[in-house]
PDB file of C-alpha atoms in Angstrom:
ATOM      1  CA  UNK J 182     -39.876  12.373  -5.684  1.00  0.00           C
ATOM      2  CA  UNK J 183     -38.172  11.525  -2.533  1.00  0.00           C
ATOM      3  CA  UNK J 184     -37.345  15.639  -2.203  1.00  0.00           C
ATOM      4  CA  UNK J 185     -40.798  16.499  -2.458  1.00  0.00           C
ATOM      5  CA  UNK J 186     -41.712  13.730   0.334  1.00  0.00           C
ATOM      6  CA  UNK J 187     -39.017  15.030   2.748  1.00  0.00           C
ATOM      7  CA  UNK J 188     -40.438  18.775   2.141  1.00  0.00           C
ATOM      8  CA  UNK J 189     -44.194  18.061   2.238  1.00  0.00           C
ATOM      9  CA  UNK J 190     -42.888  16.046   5.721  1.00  0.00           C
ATOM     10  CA  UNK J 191     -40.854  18.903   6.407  1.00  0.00           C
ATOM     11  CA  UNK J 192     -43.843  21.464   5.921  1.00  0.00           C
ATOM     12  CA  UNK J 193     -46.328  19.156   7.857  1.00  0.00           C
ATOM     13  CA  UNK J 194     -44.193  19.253  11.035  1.00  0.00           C
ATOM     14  CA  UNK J 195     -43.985  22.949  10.823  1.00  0.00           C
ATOM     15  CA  UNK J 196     -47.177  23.096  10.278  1.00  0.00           C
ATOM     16  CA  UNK J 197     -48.090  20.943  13.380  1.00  0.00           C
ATOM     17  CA  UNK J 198     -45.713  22.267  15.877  1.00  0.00           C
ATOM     18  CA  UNK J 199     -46.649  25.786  15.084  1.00  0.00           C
ATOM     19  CA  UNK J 200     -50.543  24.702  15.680  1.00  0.00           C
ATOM     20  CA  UNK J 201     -49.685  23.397  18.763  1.00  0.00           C
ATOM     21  CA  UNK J 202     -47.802  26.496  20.074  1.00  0.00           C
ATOM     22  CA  UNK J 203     -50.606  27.866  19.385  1.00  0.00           C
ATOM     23  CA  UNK J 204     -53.275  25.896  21.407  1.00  0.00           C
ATOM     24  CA  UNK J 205     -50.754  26.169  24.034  1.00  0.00           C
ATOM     25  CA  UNK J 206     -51.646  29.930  24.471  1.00  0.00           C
ATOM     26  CA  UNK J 207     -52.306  31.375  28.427  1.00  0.00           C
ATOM     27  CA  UNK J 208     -55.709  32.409  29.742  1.00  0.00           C
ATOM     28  CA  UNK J 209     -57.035  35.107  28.563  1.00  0.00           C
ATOM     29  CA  UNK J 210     -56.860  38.605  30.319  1.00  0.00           C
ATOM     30  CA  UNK J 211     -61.010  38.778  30.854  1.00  0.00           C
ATOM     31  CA  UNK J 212     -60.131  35.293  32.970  1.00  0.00           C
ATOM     32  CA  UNK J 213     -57.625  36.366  34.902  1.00  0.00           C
ATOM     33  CA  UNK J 214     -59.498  39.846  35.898  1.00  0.00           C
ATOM     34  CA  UNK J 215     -62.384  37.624  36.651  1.00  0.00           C
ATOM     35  CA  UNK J 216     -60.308  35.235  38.666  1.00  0.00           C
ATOM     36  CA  UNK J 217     -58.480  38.521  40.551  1.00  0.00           C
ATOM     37  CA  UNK J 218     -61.802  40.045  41.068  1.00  0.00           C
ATOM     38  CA  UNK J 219     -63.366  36.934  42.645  1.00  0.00           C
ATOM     39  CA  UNK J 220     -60.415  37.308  44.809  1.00  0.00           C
ATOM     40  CA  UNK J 221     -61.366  40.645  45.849  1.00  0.00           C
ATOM     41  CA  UNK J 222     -64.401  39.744  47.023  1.00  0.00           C
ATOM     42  CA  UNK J 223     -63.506  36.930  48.876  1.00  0.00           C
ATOM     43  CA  UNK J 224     -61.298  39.638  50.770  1.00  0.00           C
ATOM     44  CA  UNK J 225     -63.716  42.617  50.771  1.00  0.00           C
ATOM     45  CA  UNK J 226     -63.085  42.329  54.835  1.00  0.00           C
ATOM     46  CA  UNK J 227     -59.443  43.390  54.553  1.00  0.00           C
ATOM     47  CA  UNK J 228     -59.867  45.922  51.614  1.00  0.00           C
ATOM     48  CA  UNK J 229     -62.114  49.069  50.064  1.00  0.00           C
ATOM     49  CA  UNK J 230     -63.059  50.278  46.732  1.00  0.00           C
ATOM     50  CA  UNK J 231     -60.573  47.455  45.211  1.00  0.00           C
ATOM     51  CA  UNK J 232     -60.249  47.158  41.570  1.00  0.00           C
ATOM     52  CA  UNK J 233     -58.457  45.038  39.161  1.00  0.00           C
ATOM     53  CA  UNK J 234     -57.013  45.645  35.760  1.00  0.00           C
ATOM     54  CA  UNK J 235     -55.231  43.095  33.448  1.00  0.00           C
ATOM     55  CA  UNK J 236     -53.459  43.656  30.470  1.00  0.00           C
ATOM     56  CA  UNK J 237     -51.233  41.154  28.443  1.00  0.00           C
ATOM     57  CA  UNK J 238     -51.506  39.152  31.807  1.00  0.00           C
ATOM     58  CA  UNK J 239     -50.299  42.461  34.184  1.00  0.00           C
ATOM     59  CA  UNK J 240     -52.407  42.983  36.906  1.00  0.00           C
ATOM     60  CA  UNK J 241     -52.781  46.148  38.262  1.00  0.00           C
ATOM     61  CA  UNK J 242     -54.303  46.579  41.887  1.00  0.00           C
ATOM     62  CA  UNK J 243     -56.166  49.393  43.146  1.00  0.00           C
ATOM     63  CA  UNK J 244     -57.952  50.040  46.755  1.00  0.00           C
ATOM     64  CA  UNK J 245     -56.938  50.368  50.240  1.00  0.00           C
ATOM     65  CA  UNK J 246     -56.211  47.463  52.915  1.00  0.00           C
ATOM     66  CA  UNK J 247     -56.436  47.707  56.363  1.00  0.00           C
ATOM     67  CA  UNK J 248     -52.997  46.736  57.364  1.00  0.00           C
ATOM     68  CA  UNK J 249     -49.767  46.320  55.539  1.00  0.00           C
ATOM     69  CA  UNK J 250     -49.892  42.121  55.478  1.00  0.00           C
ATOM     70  CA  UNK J 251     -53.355  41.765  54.258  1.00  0.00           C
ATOM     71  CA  UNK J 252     -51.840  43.865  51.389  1.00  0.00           C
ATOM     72  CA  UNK J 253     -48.813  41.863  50.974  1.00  0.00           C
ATOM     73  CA  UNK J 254     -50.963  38.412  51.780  1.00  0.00           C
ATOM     74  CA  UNK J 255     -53.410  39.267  48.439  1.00  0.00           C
ATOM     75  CA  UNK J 256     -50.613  40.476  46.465  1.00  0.00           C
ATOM     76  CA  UNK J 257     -49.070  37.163  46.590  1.00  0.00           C
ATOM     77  CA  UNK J 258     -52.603  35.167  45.943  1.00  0.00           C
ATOM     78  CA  UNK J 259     -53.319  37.398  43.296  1.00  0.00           C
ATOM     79  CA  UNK J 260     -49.133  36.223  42.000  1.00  0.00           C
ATOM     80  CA  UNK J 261     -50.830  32.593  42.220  1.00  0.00           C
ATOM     81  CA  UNK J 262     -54.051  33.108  39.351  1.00  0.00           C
ATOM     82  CA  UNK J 263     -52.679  30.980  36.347  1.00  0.00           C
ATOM     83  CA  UNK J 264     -51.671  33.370  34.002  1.00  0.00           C
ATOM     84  CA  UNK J 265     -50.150  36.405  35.636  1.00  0.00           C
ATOM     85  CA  UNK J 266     -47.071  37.362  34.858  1.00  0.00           C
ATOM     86  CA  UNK J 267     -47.061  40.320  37.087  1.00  0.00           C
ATOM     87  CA  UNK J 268     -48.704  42.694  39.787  1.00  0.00           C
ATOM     88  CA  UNK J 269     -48.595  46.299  39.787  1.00  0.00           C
ATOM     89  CA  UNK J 270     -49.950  46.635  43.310  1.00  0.00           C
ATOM     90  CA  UNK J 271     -51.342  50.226  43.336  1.00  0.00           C
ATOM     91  CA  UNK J 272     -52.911  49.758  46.561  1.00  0.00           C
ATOM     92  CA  UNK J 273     -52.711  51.644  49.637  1.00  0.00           C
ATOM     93  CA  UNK J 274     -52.406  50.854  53.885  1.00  0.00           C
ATOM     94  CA  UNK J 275     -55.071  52.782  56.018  1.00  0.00           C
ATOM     95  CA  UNK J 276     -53.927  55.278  58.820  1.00  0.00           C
ATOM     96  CA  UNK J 277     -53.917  53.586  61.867  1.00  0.00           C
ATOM     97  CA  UNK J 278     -56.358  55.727  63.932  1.00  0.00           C
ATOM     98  CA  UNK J 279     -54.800  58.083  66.158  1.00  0.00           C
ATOM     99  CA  UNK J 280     -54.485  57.524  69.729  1.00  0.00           C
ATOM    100  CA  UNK J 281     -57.108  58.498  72.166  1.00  0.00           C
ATOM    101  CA  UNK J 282     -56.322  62.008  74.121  1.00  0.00           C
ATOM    102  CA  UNK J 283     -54.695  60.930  77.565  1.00  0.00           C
ATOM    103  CA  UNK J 284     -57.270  62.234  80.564  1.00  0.00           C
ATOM    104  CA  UNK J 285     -55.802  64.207  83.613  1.00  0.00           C
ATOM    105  CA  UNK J 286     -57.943  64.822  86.411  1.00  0.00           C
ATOM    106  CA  UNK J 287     -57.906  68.222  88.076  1.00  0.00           C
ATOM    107  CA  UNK J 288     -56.404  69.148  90.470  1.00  0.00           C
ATOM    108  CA  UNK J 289     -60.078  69.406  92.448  1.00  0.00           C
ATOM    109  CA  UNK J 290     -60.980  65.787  91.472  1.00  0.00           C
ATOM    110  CA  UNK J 291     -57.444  64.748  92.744  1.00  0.00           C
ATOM    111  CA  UNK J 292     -57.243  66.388  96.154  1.00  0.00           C
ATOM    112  CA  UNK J 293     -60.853  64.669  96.650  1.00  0.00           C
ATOM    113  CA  UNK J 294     -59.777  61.379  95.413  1.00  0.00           C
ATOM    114  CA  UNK J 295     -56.759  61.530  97.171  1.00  0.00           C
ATOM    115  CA  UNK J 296     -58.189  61.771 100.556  1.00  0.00           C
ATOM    116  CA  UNK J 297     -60.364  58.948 100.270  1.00  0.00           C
ATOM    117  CA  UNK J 298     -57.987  56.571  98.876  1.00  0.00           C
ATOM    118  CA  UNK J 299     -55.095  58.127 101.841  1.00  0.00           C
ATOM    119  CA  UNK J 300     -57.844  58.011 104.890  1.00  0.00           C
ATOM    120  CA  UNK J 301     -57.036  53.957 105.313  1.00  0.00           C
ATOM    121  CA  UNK J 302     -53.568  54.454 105.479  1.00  0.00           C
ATOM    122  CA  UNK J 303     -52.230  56.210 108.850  1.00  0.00           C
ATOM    123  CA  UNK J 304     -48.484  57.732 108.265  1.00  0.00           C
ATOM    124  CA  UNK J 305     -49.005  58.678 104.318  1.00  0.00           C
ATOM    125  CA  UNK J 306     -49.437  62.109 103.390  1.00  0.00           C
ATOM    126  CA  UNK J 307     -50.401  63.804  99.897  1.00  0.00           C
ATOM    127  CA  UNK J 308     -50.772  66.486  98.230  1.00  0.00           C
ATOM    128  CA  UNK J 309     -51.772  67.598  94.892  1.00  0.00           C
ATOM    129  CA  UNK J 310     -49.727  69.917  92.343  1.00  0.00           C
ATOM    130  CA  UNK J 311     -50.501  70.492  88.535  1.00  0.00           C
ATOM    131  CA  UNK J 312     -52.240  67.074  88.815  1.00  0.00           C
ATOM    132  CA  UNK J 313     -49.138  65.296  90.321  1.00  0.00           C
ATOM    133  CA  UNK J 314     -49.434  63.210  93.403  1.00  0.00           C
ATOM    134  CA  UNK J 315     -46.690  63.682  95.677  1.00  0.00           C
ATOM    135  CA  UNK J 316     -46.549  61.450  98.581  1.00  0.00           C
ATOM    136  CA  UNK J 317     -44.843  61.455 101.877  1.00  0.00           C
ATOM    137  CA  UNK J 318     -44.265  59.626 104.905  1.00  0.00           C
ATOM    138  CA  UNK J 319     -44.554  55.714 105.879  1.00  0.00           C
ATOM    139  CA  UNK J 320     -46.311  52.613 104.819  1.00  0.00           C
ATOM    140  CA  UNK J 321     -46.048  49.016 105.001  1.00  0.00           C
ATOM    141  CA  UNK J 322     -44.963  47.251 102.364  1.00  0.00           C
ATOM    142  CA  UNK J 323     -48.168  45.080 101.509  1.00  0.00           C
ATOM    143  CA  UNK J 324     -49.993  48.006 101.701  1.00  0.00           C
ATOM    144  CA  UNK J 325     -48.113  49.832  99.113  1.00  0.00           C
ATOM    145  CA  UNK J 326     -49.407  48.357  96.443  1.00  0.00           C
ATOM    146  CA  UNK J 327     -53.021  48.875  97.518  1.00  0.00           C
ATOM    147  CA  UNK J 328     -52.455  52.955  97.934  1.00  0.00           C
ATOM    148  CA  UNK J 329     -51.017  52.897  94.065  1.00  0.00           C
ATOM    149  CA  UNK J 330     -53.893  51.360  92.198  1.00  0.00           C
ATOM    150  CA  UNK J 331     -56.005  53.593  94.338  1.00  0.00           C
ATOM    151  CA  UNK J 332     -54.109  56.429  93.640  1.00  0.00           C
ATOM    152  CA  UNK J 333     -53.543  55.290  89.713  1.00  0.00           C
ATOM    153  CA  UNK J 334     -57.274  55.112  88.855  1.00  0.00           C
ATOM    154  CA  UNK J 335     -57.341  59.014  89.816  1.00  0.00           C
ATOM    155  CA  UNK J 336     -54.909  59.143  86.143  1.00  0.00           C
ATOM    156  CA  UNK J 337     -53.374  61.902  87.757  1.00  0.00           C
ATOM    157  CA  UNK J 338     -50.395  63.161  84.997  1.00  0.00           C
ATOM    158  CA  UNK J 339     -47.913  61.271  87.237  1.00  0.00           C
ATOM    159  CA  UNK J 340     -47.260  59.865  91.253  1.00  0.00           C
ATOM    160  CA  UNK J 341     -44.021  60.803  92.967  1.00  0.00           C
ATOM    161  CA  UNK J 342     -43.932  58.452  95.694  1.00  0.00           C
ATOM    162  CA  UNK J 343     -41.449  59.897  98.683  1.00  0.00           C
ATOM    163  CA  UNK J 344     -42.987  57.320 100.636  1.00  0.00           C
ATOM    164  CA  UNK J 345     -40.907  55.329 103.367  1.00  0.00           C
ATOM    165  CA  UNK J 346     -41.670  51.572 103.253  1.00  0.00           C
ATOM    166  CA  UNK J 347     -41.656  49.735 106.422  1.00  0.00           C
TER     167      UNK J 347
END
């Protein structure tokens, strides 16, 4: 009798230990995708066409971010959602947009420019060569820098200043 106490005892432990294991069981994949995707939206400024796929608690990311930290910033959130146990980040970084074409003036507009922003300065002499400005002679010091933003706001391809400062 005492046997068959210890075993029913026995099998009633078993019995409760492996029901609670099993109440004990992680969110399910359909609430962690929801969870990821409310995510998303919350960050629809920083990314395009994003998507989210879970399976057995593996999230896989899809869509393109603006810039490489917003990616690695929602990666790590998405790391957070109860649940995951990892992140395939399939995701992408936008171009960066390419750099606007650098303007040269002629060598028309220059030699025009040029002699208005020379006639208030006596002793300097310019001229104009494949849209360089090559100057010559003498100027005062605090008037130097007065000539230059003159002569910068031409964007000629480059100043050679040969200038003598007095």
């Amino acid at each position: 009798m005492r046997t068959s106490i210890l075993k029913l005892s026995f099998m009633l432990s078993a019995f409760a230990m492996f029901s609670l294991t099993a109440c004990k069981s992680g969110p399910k994949d359909a609430d962690i995708e929801k969870a990821v995707n409310e995510k998303i939206a919350a960050a629809s400024a920083d990314i395009a066409d994003a998507g989210a796929t879970v399976k057995d608690g593996v999230v896989t990311l899809t869509g393109q971010f603006k810039d490489e930290a917003s990616r690695s910033t929602f990666e790590t959130s998405v790391k957070a959602v109860p649940g995951v146990k990892s992140v395939v980040n399939n995701t992408t970084v936008a171009a960066a947009p390419a750099p606007a074409p650098v303007v040269v003036a002629s060598d028309e507009q220059l030699k025009q420019g040029v002699r208005d922003a020379t006639k208030d300065f006596p002793g300097v002499t310019a001229e104009v060569k494949d849209s360089v400005i090559i100057l010559t002679g003498e100027i005062k010091r605090a008037s130097l820098k007065n000539l230059m933003q003159s002569l910068n706001t031409l964007k000629p391809k480059k100043i050679q200043n040969n200038l003598t400062i007095k």
